[in-house]
Amino acid sequence: MSMTPRPPIPSFIPESAPFTPEQRTWLNGLLAGLFGLQESITPLSTAEAAKLLPGLLEAPAAPADEEDGAPWHDPAMPLPERMKLAEAKPLPRRLMAAMGQQDCGQCGYNCKEYAGALFAKSEKRLNLCVPGGKDTARMLKELYRELDGAPATLPAQAAPTPAKSAPVSPLGRSRDNPVYASFLSRRRLNKPGSEKETWHIDIDLAGTDLDYVVGDSFGMFPANDQDLVAAVLAAIEAPPDFPIAERTLSEVLTDGVSLSPAPDMLFQLISYLTGGERRQTAKRLAAGEDPDGDAATLDVLAALHKFPGVRPDPEAFIEALDPLQPRLYSISSSPKTNPTRISLTVDSVRYEVDKRTRFGVCSTFLGNRIAPGDRISVYVQKAPHFALPDDPAKPIIMIGPGTGIAPFRAFLHERQAVNAPGRNWLFFGHQRSGYDFFYEDELVAMRSSGLLTRLTLAWSRDSDQKIYVQHRMREVGRDFWSWLNDGAHIYVCGDALRMAKDVETALVDIIAEHGGCAPAEAVRFLGELKAKDRYQTDVY
Ligand SMILES: Cc1cc2nc3c(=O)[nH]c(=O)nc-3n(C[C@H](O)[C@H](O)[C@H](O)COP(=O)(O)OP(=O)(O)OC[C@H]3O[C@@H](n4cnc5c(N)ncnc54)[C@H](O)[C@@H]3O)c2cc1C
Ligand SMILES: NC(=O)c1ccc[n+]([C@@H]2O[C@H](COP(=O)([O-])OP(=O)(O)OC[C@H]3O[C@@H](n4cnc5c(N)ncnc54)[C@H](OP(=O)(O)O)[C@@H]3O)[C@@H](O)[C@H]2O)c1
């Protein structure tokens, strides 16, 4: 089952039309389905719909390709399986199945919209899907060939510029039209001794005209680590000031291109510059094969080291690389507290491969490299389906281990600022209580003041036993169910691949056990909560 927030249902029915709100919602969903704008046309069963809208059910059925329910829309499903499920579907559906299925918005669309834009050729960039990575880019390239014999392009140039025919969005409201903001400060959220390095980041929005609401994400264009840039320059034996258009090679390597996974085109370029066995290896890597079992670990520098002595022309080298993509972070502050200061909660990604530490480009840019006063290119990414309930009296349950706490800090600050009477329950967890209790003072104070009605904690490395948020949810399943019955909205934020799936399973089990129903019914119930925006996720 998909766990990502759905895009908003557009409104086709005028407010003056003689329908109840439920009828209007259902009709809008139906029409969105018919027009191909929404995956699921309605949360209601046919019988329920018939009760609500007698006579309207004779409306023409949605086109077949929209009735498929997008069974591949699961971020944990491997690409070959997704493509198999979409095999007999029209091209836009197969394009969609090739995406990472997170609807994360990093490409500037959700998965279905990105597929639609490629199909309509209003978007030509095939390498925008961050969660899908190289596998998605390769599959899109293959599928794109079906489009009237259109040339498959993997544009290399790096810039936050829009595709030619894409409409330009308002300043600072999308990756295609960012603005500059100033970095203010960082503060480490873990205590010394933690295995994690997580930062509370503050950014000054003054003078940007940007506004946001809690639940939105913040996008930014990072810069590559200067040591890595220097190592790449050394590997290709090129001077940093080599001119590339109106910039220098060093500048383009800093903020223009991704130095992370080596793209197929780089191996293709290398294959032209080598011979014999090395050429065959490069060709196989360019075709997505893994001749030496190390393909997944080859970033640009490792790829150059694998073929020592290859000295590509700097211009051709840059053209063979992927553009440096922006990254998104859930906003962890409320504009009601301070409208011009935005906070983020960022985990520094670091891992070792072959004795070289690899650094996540944007998280370590924020965590280590940027200095107070530096300007960053940013934008606000709206999250219309990750928002507090309109009614401030509604109870909310927030499940956010690790950096998943970010939007919930924002929610709590907002509910505090507006004196919302609704109850608030937070499930937070991380590795160790003594080191990784982010915002401990704030949360404890909120608990004491009563703002936080309940705070349930899960520490995965305090004992031999892994305790995760979903274990705690099950322990208090009866109370969880009672909050749900009181109309609580449920929110999940954090890791998409493991946590969100396991939390969803726990939710289904709690509903089945305490609601006294079969698992299939519990799944349907959860689907209805999701359709009513009472179950919302922001996972990555
Ligand atoms: C809507 C949304 C909200 C988000 N909110 C937050 C947030 O609040 N806080 C936050 O910290 N992040 C958040 N993220 C994730 C964030 O956008 C970045 O993906 C994250 O910071 C990593 O980016 P990076 O540039 O530092 O790393 P990259 O340079 O992109 O490197 C990350 C990649 O490195 C590889 N990798 C990572 N660890 C390992 C390992 N151990 N072994 C091998 N390979 C590995 C993986 O391929 C991974 O994709 C969010 C993402 C989305 C889409
Ligand atoms: N590539 C990946 O597979 C992956 C996975 C998660 C996060 N990330 C990245 O790491 C960064 C954020 O990490 P983070 O700081 O938010 O912490 P995190 O790595 O998501 O960990 C937060 C807590 O969740 C626990 N956890 C692990 N598996 C879980 C599961 N199946 N169900 C519930 N909880 C589980 C962790 O326990 P233990 O670690 O002790 O098991 C830890 O206590 C982001 O950049 C994100 O994209 C990547």
XYZ file of C-alpha atoms and ligand atoms in Angstrom:
641
model
C 0.000 0.000 0.000
C 1.303 3.463 -0.825
C 2.223 5.525 2.197
C 2.968 8.844 0.635
C 0.706 11.878 0.844
C -1.580 12.273 -2.092
C -1.584 15.366 -4.253
C -4.486 17.735 -3.663
C -7.739 16.914 -5.410
C -8.492 19.841 -7.690
C -11.891 21.448 -7.363
C -14.149 20.988 -10.375
C -17.472 21.525 -8.608
C -18.363 25.165 -7.956
C -19.081 26.063 -4.347
C -22.559 27.168 -5.411
C -23.465 23.727 -6.781
C -26.144 21.991 -4.691
C -23.953 19.330 -3.080
C -22.981 18.541 0.482
C -19.230 18.794 1.299
C -18.989 14.962 1.180
C -20.689 14.862 -2.217
C -18.428 17.642 -3.499
C -15.296 15.830 -2.293
C -16.433 12.582 -3.875
C -17.334 14.244 -7.170
C -14.070 16.163 -7.300
C -12.212 12.897 -6.705
C -14.252 11.145 -9.382
C -13.642 13.908 -11.915
C -9.944 14.042 -11.028
C -9.860 10.308 -11.693
C -11.652 10.713 -15.002
C -9.304 13.473 -16.049
C -6.321 11.436 -14.953
C -5.281 13.770 -12.147
C -5.708 11.517 -9.136
C -4.690 7.913 -8.415
C -7.635 6.912 -6.374
C -10.950 8.399 -7.272
C -12.706 7.893 -3.987
C -12.278 6.630 -0.481
C -15.852 5.376 -0.462
C -17.194 2.013 -1.494
C -19.735 1.886 -4.312
C -22.486 1.248 -1.779
C -21.462 4.266 0.276
C -21.222 6.374 -2.836
C -24.640 5.182 -3.975
C -26.090 6.341 -0.664
C -24.503 9.731 -1.049
C -25.084 10.262 -4.722
C -28.024 8.288 -6.020
C -28.301 8.627 -9.765
C -24.773 9.812 -10.294
C -23.254 6.368 -10.363
C -24.265 5.926 -13.956
C -21.512 8.408 -14.796
C -19.038 6.964 -17.290
C -16.351 4.780 -15.776
C -12.839 6.121 -15.383
C -10.521 5.242 -18.247
C -9.047 1.782 -17.771
C -5.503 2.984 -17.175
C -6.648 5.124 -14.257
C -8.499 2.284 -12.597
C -5.360 0.241 -12.035
C -4.777 1.659 -8.554
C -1.047 1.979 -9.366
C -0.097 -1.251 -7.528
C 3.583 -0.399 -8.104
C 3.280 2.739 -5.976
C 5.380 1.343 -3.124
C 8.817 2.841 -2.414
C 10.062 -0.464 -0.993
C 9.254 -2.423 -4.190
C 12.276 -3.090 -6.436
C 12.217 -1.532 -9.911
C 11.930 -4.816 -11.904
C 8.864 -5.771 -9.880
C 7.307 -2.351 -10.426
C 7.919 -2.532 -14.168
C 6.407 -6.026 -14.266
C 3.223 -4.771 -12.628
C 2.983 -1.939 -15.150
C 4.044 -4.080 -18.128
C 0.816 -3.987 -20.113
C -0.051 -0.405 -19.190
C 0.104 2.672 -21.398
C 3.417 4.524 -21.501
C 2.554 7.215 -18.899
C 1.834 4.475 -16.357
C 5.100 2.682 -17.131
C 6.960 5.977 -16.864
C 5.357 6.445 -13.480
C 6.281 2.909 -12.369
C 9.918 3.697 -13.181
C 9.992 6.493 -10.566
C 11.135 6.012 -6.963
C 7.473 5.997 -5.782
C 8.120 8.276 -2.806
C 6.178 11.252 -4.164
C 8.896 13.141 -2.310
C 8.708 16.243 -4.496
C 12.474 16.470 -4.984
C 12.061 16.422 -8.769
C 9.508 19.222 -8.478
C 6.552 16.898 -9.137
C 4.982 13.805 -7.621
C 5.727 10.515 -9.437
C 2.632 10.596 -11.581
C 3.035 14.240 -12.552
C 6.702 13.760 -13.469
C 5.674 10.837 -15.706
C 2.929 13.002 -17.215
C 5.328 15.868 -17.882
C 7.816 13.534 -19.595
C 5.044 12.017 -21.676
C 3.818 15.483 -22.662
C 7.442 16.445 -23.350
C 7.052 19.557 -21.224
C 9.865 18.075 -19.120
C 12.911 16.643 -20.839
C 15.166 15.928 -17.867
C 15.213 12.189 -17.270
C 17.514 12.190 -14.264
C 15.530 14.112 -11.661
C 14.318 11.199 -9.541
C 16.572 11.148 -6.466
C 15.109 8.065 -4.713
C 15.092 6.128 -8.004
C 18.702 7.082 -8.789
C 20.508 5.603 -11.754
C 18.101 2.686 -12.193
C 15.181 5.045 -12.719
C 17.193 7.275 -15.083
C 18.148 4.233 -17.167
C 14.602 2.929 -17.336
C 13.222 6.359 -18.235
C 15.782 6.640 -20.988
C 14.626 3.303 -22.366
C 10.932 4.188 -22.131
C 11.484 7.638 -23.546
C 12.593 6.081 -26.813
C 9.009 4.952 -27.321
C 7.879 8.551 -27.475
C 7.610 9.138 -31.227
C 11.216 8.151 -31.630
C 12.150 11.174 -29.529
C 15.868 11.267 -28.752
C 16.566 10.066 -25.235
C 18.374 12.809 -23.427
C 20.175 12.794 -20.140
C 21.001 16.476 -19.965
C 24.145 17.011 -18.012
C 24.161 20.687 -17.296
C 23.657 21.512 -13.837
C 21.597 24.302 -13.142
C 18.441 25.010 -11.275
C 16.999 26.201 -14.576
C 13.535 25.128 -15.684
C 12.889 22.882 -18.673
C 12.307 25.159 -21.649
C 8.565 24.821 -21.823
C 7.909 24.536 -18.093
C 6.042 27.504 -16.641
C 8.216 29.517 -14.268
C 6.852 29.318 -10.747
C 6.869 32.268 -8.334
C 10.239 33.193 -6.867
C 11.368 30.812 -4.138
C 8.416 28.471 -4.579
C 10.083 25.711 -6.585
C 13.456 24.215 -7.468
C 13.249 25.979 -10.802
C 13.143 29.439 -9.284
C 15.092 29.588 -6.014
C 16.033 32.650 -3.950
C 18.998 33.418 -1.705
C 18.675 33.173 2.065
C 21.379 33.465 4.754
C 22.687 30.676 6.888
C 22.434 31.739 10.542
C 23.694 28.968 12.794
C 23.934 25.285 13.610
C 23.701 23.471 16.930
C 24.401 19.801 17.429
C 21.430 17.869 18.749
C 23.297 14.762 19.903
C 25.514 14.707 22.954
C 29.220 13.903 22.480
C 29.625 10.140 22.197
C 26.612 9.641 19.923
C 27.089 7.646 16.730
C 24.983 10.238 14.936
C 25.679 13.819 13.981
C 22.394 15.658 13.738
C 22.117 19.423 13.527
C 19.525 22.012 14.353
C 19.971 24.550 11.544
C 18.638 28.117 11.482
C 18.277 30.084 8.251
C 17.339 33.737 7.892
C 14.538 34.409 5.412
C 14.574 38.199 5.883
C 14.341 39.963 2.532
C 13.339 36.828 0.620
C 9.589 37.363 0.683
C 9.239 33.663 1.429
C 6.505 32.364 3.659
C 5.531 28.863 4.655
C 3.181 26.857 6.800
C 4.067 24.052 9.163
C 4.354 20.768 7.264
C 6.119 22.388 4.289
C 9.642 21.372 3.291
C 12.596 23.560 2.494
C 14.656 22.952 -0.625
C 18.244 24.002 -1.126
C 21.089 23.773 -3.582
C 24.255 22.599 -1.820
C 27.909 22.887 -2.851
C 30.325 19.991 -3.095
C 33.137 19.570 -0.590
C 36.252 21.473 -1.754
C 38.537 18.542 -0.849
C 36.488 16.291 -3.112
C 36.585 18.864 -5.923
C 40.365 19.077 -5.550
C 40.683 15.283 -5.653
C 38.581 15.092 -8.832
C 40.656 17.847 -10.472
C 43.808 15.927 -9.557
C 42.373 12.681 -10.940
C 41.655 14.198 -14.360
C 44.833 16.274 -14.188
C 43.001 19.451 -15.159
C 43.621 22.998 -13.940
C 40.930 24.481 -11.654
C 40.668 27.610 -13.809
C 39.985 25.744 -17.060
C 37.145 27.754 -18.683
C 33.730 26.114 -18.948
C 31.291 28.504 -20.625
C 31.566 31.624 -18.473
C 32.776 29.802 -15.382
C 35.812 27.841 -14.305
C 36.047 24.072 -14.079
C 36.489 24.320 -10.328
C 33.319 26.428 -9.944
C 31.237 24.040 -12.026
C 32.571 21.072 -10.056
C 31.656 22.901 -6.851
C 28.031 23.754 -7.432
C 27.088 22.548 -10.899
C 27.482 18.792 -11.046
C 26.928 15.820 -8.799
C 30.093 14.038 -7.699
C 28.047 11.256 -6.115
C 27.061 8.104 -8.085
C 29.085 7.997 -11.324
C 26.563 8.289 -14.158
C 26.441 5.893 -17.125
C 27.611 8.678 -19.410
C 30.872 9.017 -17.499
C 31.612 5.334 -18.092
C 30.635 5.795 -21.720
C 33.109 8.675 -21.989
C 35.809 6.598 -20.280
C 35.137 3.720 -22.691
C 36.011 6.050 -25.601
C 39.296 6.942 -23.927
C 40.548 3.478 -23.010
C 41.166 0.216 -24.806
C 41.185 -3.524 -24.303
C 39.752 -4.960 -21.122
C 39.377 -1.552 -19.484
C 37.238 -0.405 -22.384
C 35.022 -3.495 -22.069
C 34.636 -2.909 -18.322
C 33.708 0.739 -18.873
C 31.209 -0.243 -21.569
C 29.579 -2.790 -19.291
C 29.363 -0.255 -16.462
C 27.809 2.242 -18.880
C 25.186 -0.390 -19.729
C 24.240 -0.776 -16.065
C 26.152 -4.022 -15.526
C 28.399 -4.717 -12.570
C 31.455 -6.546 -13.968
C 33.593 -6.273 -10.818
C 30.878 -6.205 -8.142
C 31.685 -2.626 -7.131
C 29.315 -0.611 -9.314
C 27.170 0.561 -6.385
C 30.181 2.104 -4.641
C 31.528 4.076 -7.593
C 31.105 7.767 -7.081
C 32.769 10.070 -9.631
C 36.144 10.024 -7.865
C 36.111 6.253 -7.362
C 35.203 5.809 -11.037
C 38.192 7.947 -12.076
C 40.451 5.980 -9.724
C 39.179 2.729 -11.226
C 40.512 3.868 -14.606
C 43.738 5.652 -13.654
C 45.403 7.740 -16.290
C 42.178 8.529 -18.133
C 42.275 12.241 -18.814
C 38.988 13.345 -20.324
C 38.662 16.772 -21.832
C 37.252 18.893 -18.963
C 34.306 20.077 -21.028
C 33.362 16.551 -22.116
C 33.869 15.394 -18.528
C 31.422 17.989 -17.176
C 28.903 17.081 -19.861
C 29.082 13.447 -18.801
C 28.111 14.250 -15.203
C 24.653 14.675 -13.713
C 23.430 18.034 -12.474
C 23.726 18.663 -8.753
C 20.187 18.326 -7.448
C 18.620 20.295 -4.628
C 17.758 18.482 -1.383
C 14.611 18.852 0.692
C 14.318 19.112 4.480
C 11.150 19.109 6.591
C 10.820 22.487 8.260
C 11.062 22.156 12.047
C 9.880 25.642 13.029
C 6.590 27.537 12.951
C 6.232 30.928 11.247
C 3.974 31.871 14.163
C 7.061 31.815 16.384
C 9.285 33.786 14.013
C 8.204 34.380 10.397
C 11.685 35.147 9.050
C 13.684 32.383 10.719
C 13.337 28.845 9.447
C 14.710 25.796 11.271
C 15.719 22.384 9.972
C 16.799 19.158 11.676
C 19.499 17.550 9.581
C 21.331 14.257 9.980
C 24.879 14.388 8.530
C 25.247 11.477 6.135
C 28.738 9.929 6.422
C 29.871 6.435 5.570
C 33.069 4.682 4.662
C 33.864 2.898 1.396
C 37.354 1.541 0.722
C 38.856 3.585 3.573
C 37.514 6.853 2.158
C 34.754 8.604 4.091
C 31.923 9.602 1.808
C 29.961 12.645 2.865
C 26.355 13.314 1.938
C 26.631 16.486 -0.125
C 23.872 18.637 1.351
C 23.687 17.339 4.920
C 27.421 17.912 5.466
C 27.248 21.224 3.599
C 24.785 22.321 6.294
C 26.444 20.423 9.111
C 30.083 21.260 8.418
C 30.924 23.519 5.525
C 28.638 26.524 5.412
C 29.391 29.487 7.708
C 27.096 32.048 9.361
C 26.231 34.800 6.885
C 26.798 32.604 3.792
C 24.085 32.773 1.158
C 22.235 29.623 0.059
C 19.925 29.109 -2.886
C 16.606 27.940 -1.429
C 12.885 27.464 -2.013
C 9.813 26.395 -0.070
C 8.201 23.157 -1.207
C 4.533 23.163 -0.291
C 3.107 20.022 1.304
C -0.636 20.394 0.935
C -1.212 16.871 2.254
C 0.988 17.119 5.281
C -0.717 19.671 7.445
C -2.336 20.155 10.818
C -6.105 19.565 10.941
C -8.119 22.702 10.154
C -9.913 22.242 13.461
C -7.410 23.046 16.244
C -9.481 21.015 18.692
C -8.751 17.742 16.875
C -6.276 15.462 18.634
C -3.101 14.564 16.750
C -0.722 11.606 17.013
C 2.759 12.195 15.587
C 5.197 9.359 14.911
C 8.671 10.640 14.087
C 11.848 8.763 15.015
C 15.226 10.331 14.234
C 14.991 13.390 12.013
C 11.332 12.453 11.553
C 10.714 14.682 14.560
C 11.321 17.801 12.423
C 7.792 18.648 11.233
C 6.347 17.656 14.605
C 8.450 20.222 16.430
C 6.919 22.684 13.964
C 3.400 21.354 14.613
C 3.888 21.663 18.381
C 5.241 25.213 18.132
C 2.274 26.113 15.955
C -0.299 24.523 18.287
C 1.353 26.340 21.188
C 1.325 29.693 19.367
C -2.378 29.482 18.506
C -3.378 27.946 21.849
C -4.903 24.981 20.044
C -7.071 23.026 22.485
C -6.503 19.665 20.739
C -4.473 16.951 22.474
C -0.987 16.167 21.138
C 0.775 12.790 21.339
C 4.344 12.364 20.096
C 6.162 9.082 19.491
C 9.870 9.804 19.200
C 12.732 7.355 19.108
C 16.369 7.124 18.264
C 19.480 5.181 19.119
C 20.319 6.119 22.730
C 18.368 8.073 25.342
C 21.525 9.624 26.812
C 22.825 10.953 23.490
C 20.106 11.222 20.867
C 17.115 12.775 22.646
C 16.672 15.710 20.246
C 15.050 18.830 21.721
C 14.842 17.090 25.103
C 14.476 20.285 27.143
C 11.777 21.639 24.866
C 9.815 18.402 24.789
C 10.042 17.880 28.534
C 8.848 21.468 29.065
C 5.966 20.911 26.649
C 5.050 17.738 28.532
C 5.109 19.629 31.852
C 3.035 22.487 30.499
C 0.473 20.035 29.150
C 0.942 21.041 25.508
C 2.298 17.587 24.883
C -0.415 15.361 26.297
C 1.709 12.251 25.817
C 5.353 11.675 24.939
C 6.244 8.066 24.146
C 9.912 7.242 23.618
C 11.681 4.291 21.969
C 15.459 3.805 22.231
C 16.862 1.250 19.831
C 20.358 0.880 21.268
C 19.870 1.348 25.013
C 19.608 -2.414 25.521
C 20.206 -5.653 23.630
C 16.673 -5.454 22.401
C 15.774 -3.125 19.515
C 12.892 -0.971 20.703
C 11.315 0.998 17.877
C 8.385 3.419 17.841
C 6.070 0.739 16.456
C 6.797 -1.481 19.483
C 5.712 1.344 21.762
C 2.619 1.942 19.619
C 1.576 -1.685 20.028
C 2.126 -1.513 23.824
C -0.350 1.364 24.068
C -2.620 0.115 21.279
C -5.808 0.464 23.305
C -5.164 4.166 24.010
C -4.073 4.695 20.409
C -7.360 3.251 19.216
C -9.286 5.399 21.654
C -7.579 8.571 20.310
C -8.457 7.424 16.788
C -12.070 7.046 17.836
C -11.915 10.576 19.172
C -11.042 11.764 15.657
C -7.249 11.925 15.988
C -5.182 12.663 12.891
C -2.107 10.436 12.538
C 1.205 11.650 11.099
C 4.349 9.693 10.254
C 7.675 11.243 9.278
C 11.170 9.817 8.671
C 12.706 6.840 6.906
C 10.543 5.596 4.024
C 12.101 2.263 3.345
C 11.917 0.517 6.714
C 10.295 2.586 9.461
C 7.236 3.898 7.628
C 6.312 0.435 6.383
C 6.687 -1.148 9.819
C 4.729 1.657 11.460
C 1.935 1.162 8.951
C 1.839 -2.560 9.731
C 1.607 -1.738 13.449
C -1.241 0.680 12.721
C -3.165 -2.004 10.845
C -2.608 -4.467 13.703
C -3.779 -1.939 16.306
C -6.920 -1.177 14.303
C -7.664 -4.878 13.794
C -7.045 -5.833 17.435
C -8.735 -2.953 19.194
C -11.338 -2.231 16.543
C -12.260 -5.934 16.526
C -12.049 -6.399 12.765
C -10.253 -8.556 10.216
C -6.886 -7.306 8.903
C -8.383 -6.631 5.463
C -10.977 -4.382 7.046
C -8.289 -2.654 9.092
C -6.377 -1.960 5.876
C -9.509 -0.501 4.339
C -10.137 1.601 7.443
C -6.608 2.983 7.257
C -7.135 3.680 3.547
C -10.179 5.711 4.460
C -8.253 7.645 7.097
C -5.648 8.365 4.426
C -8.238 9.488 1.917
C -9.735 11.817 4.517
C -6.256 13.228 5.233
C -6.435 11.787 8.734
C -3.380 9.634 8.056
C -0.566 11.641 6.497
C 3.045 10.770 5.827
C 6.191 12.698 4.997
C 8.770 9.998 4.376
C 12.097 9.936 2.582
C 10.330 15.623 1.739
C 11.680 15.311 2.348
C 11.969 15.742 3.631
C 13.213 15.449 4.203
N 13.470 15.889 5.464
C 14.663 15.615 6.035
C 14.945 16.080 7.354
O 14.128 16.733 8.021
N 16.171 15.801 7.871
C 17.113 15.066 7.171
O 18.207 14.855 7.706
N 16.843 14.608 5.928
C 15.671 14.885 5.344
N 15.419 14.444 4.069
C 16.500 13.748 3.337
C 17.378 14.803 2.638
O 16.651 15.407 1.586
C 18.627 14.196 2.008
O 18.250 13.097 1.225
C 19.631 13.754 3.043
O 20.074 14.850 3.820
C 20.853 13.155 2.342
O 21.305 14.100 1.418
P 22.848 14.390 1.221
O 22.984 15.318 0.074
O 23.506 14.762 2.487
O 23.411 12.965 0.853
P 23.717 12.399 -0.604
O 24.944 13.002 -1.139
O 22.478 12.474 -1.417
O 24.034 10.931 -0.189
C 22.992 10.096 0.270
C 23.137 8.799 -0.461
O 24.316 8.176 0.017
C 24.144 6.788 0.048
N 24.352 6.302 1.419
C 23.943 6.885 2.551
N 24.352 6.166 3.612
C 25.031 5.115 3.100
C 25.694 4.020 3.667
N 25.751 3.853 4.989
N 26.291 3.129 2.838
C 26.256 3.291 1.502
N 25.626 4.309 0.900
C 25.021 5.196 1.691
C 22.720 6.487 -0.367
O 22.764 6.186 -1.738
C 22.025 7.806 -0.161
O 20.960 7.975 -1.044
C 14.185 14.712 3.472
C 13.886 14.278 2.177
C 12.661 14.565 1.627
C 12.375 14.080 0.244
N 19.691 4.411 3.255
C 18.909 3.989 4.223
O 18.578 2.833 4.265
C 18.432 4.970 5.246
C 17.628 4.536 6.304
C 17.232 5.464 7.265
C 17.623 6.770 7.159
N 18.364 7.140 6.108
C 18.830 8.480 5.964
O 19.353 8.824 7.234
C 18.989 10.129 7.531
C 18.050 10.217 8.678
O 18.348 9.326 9.606
P 17.767 9.666 11.023
O 18.720 10.503 11.755
O 16.374 10.168 10.856
O 17.739 8.319 11.764
P 17.404 6.856 11.312
O 18.622 6.256 10.763
O 16.159 6.828 10.513
O 17.142 6.192 12.751
C 16.179 6.696 13.687
C 15.727 5.586 14.592
O 14.906 4.696 13.852
C 15.329 3.369 14.166
N 14.913 2.421 13.147
C 15.662 1.679 12.305
N 14.885 0.841 11.596
C 13.630 1.050 12.008
C 12.390 0.471 11.663
N 12.284 -0.485 10.752
N 11.295 0.914 12.283
C 11.362 1.894 13.213
N 12.504 2.467 13.594
C 13.630 2.054 12.987
C 16.813 3.500 14.332
O 17.295 2.367 15.045
P 18.636 1.563 14.695
O 19.462 2.427 13.797
O 19.273 1.338 16.031
O 18.200 0.284 14.068
C 16.875 4.770 15.153
O 16.615 4.486 16.503
C 18.342 10.702 6.323
O 19.315 11.291 5.511
C 17.748 9.463 5.673
O 17.497 9.685 4.316
C 18.790 6.277 5.160
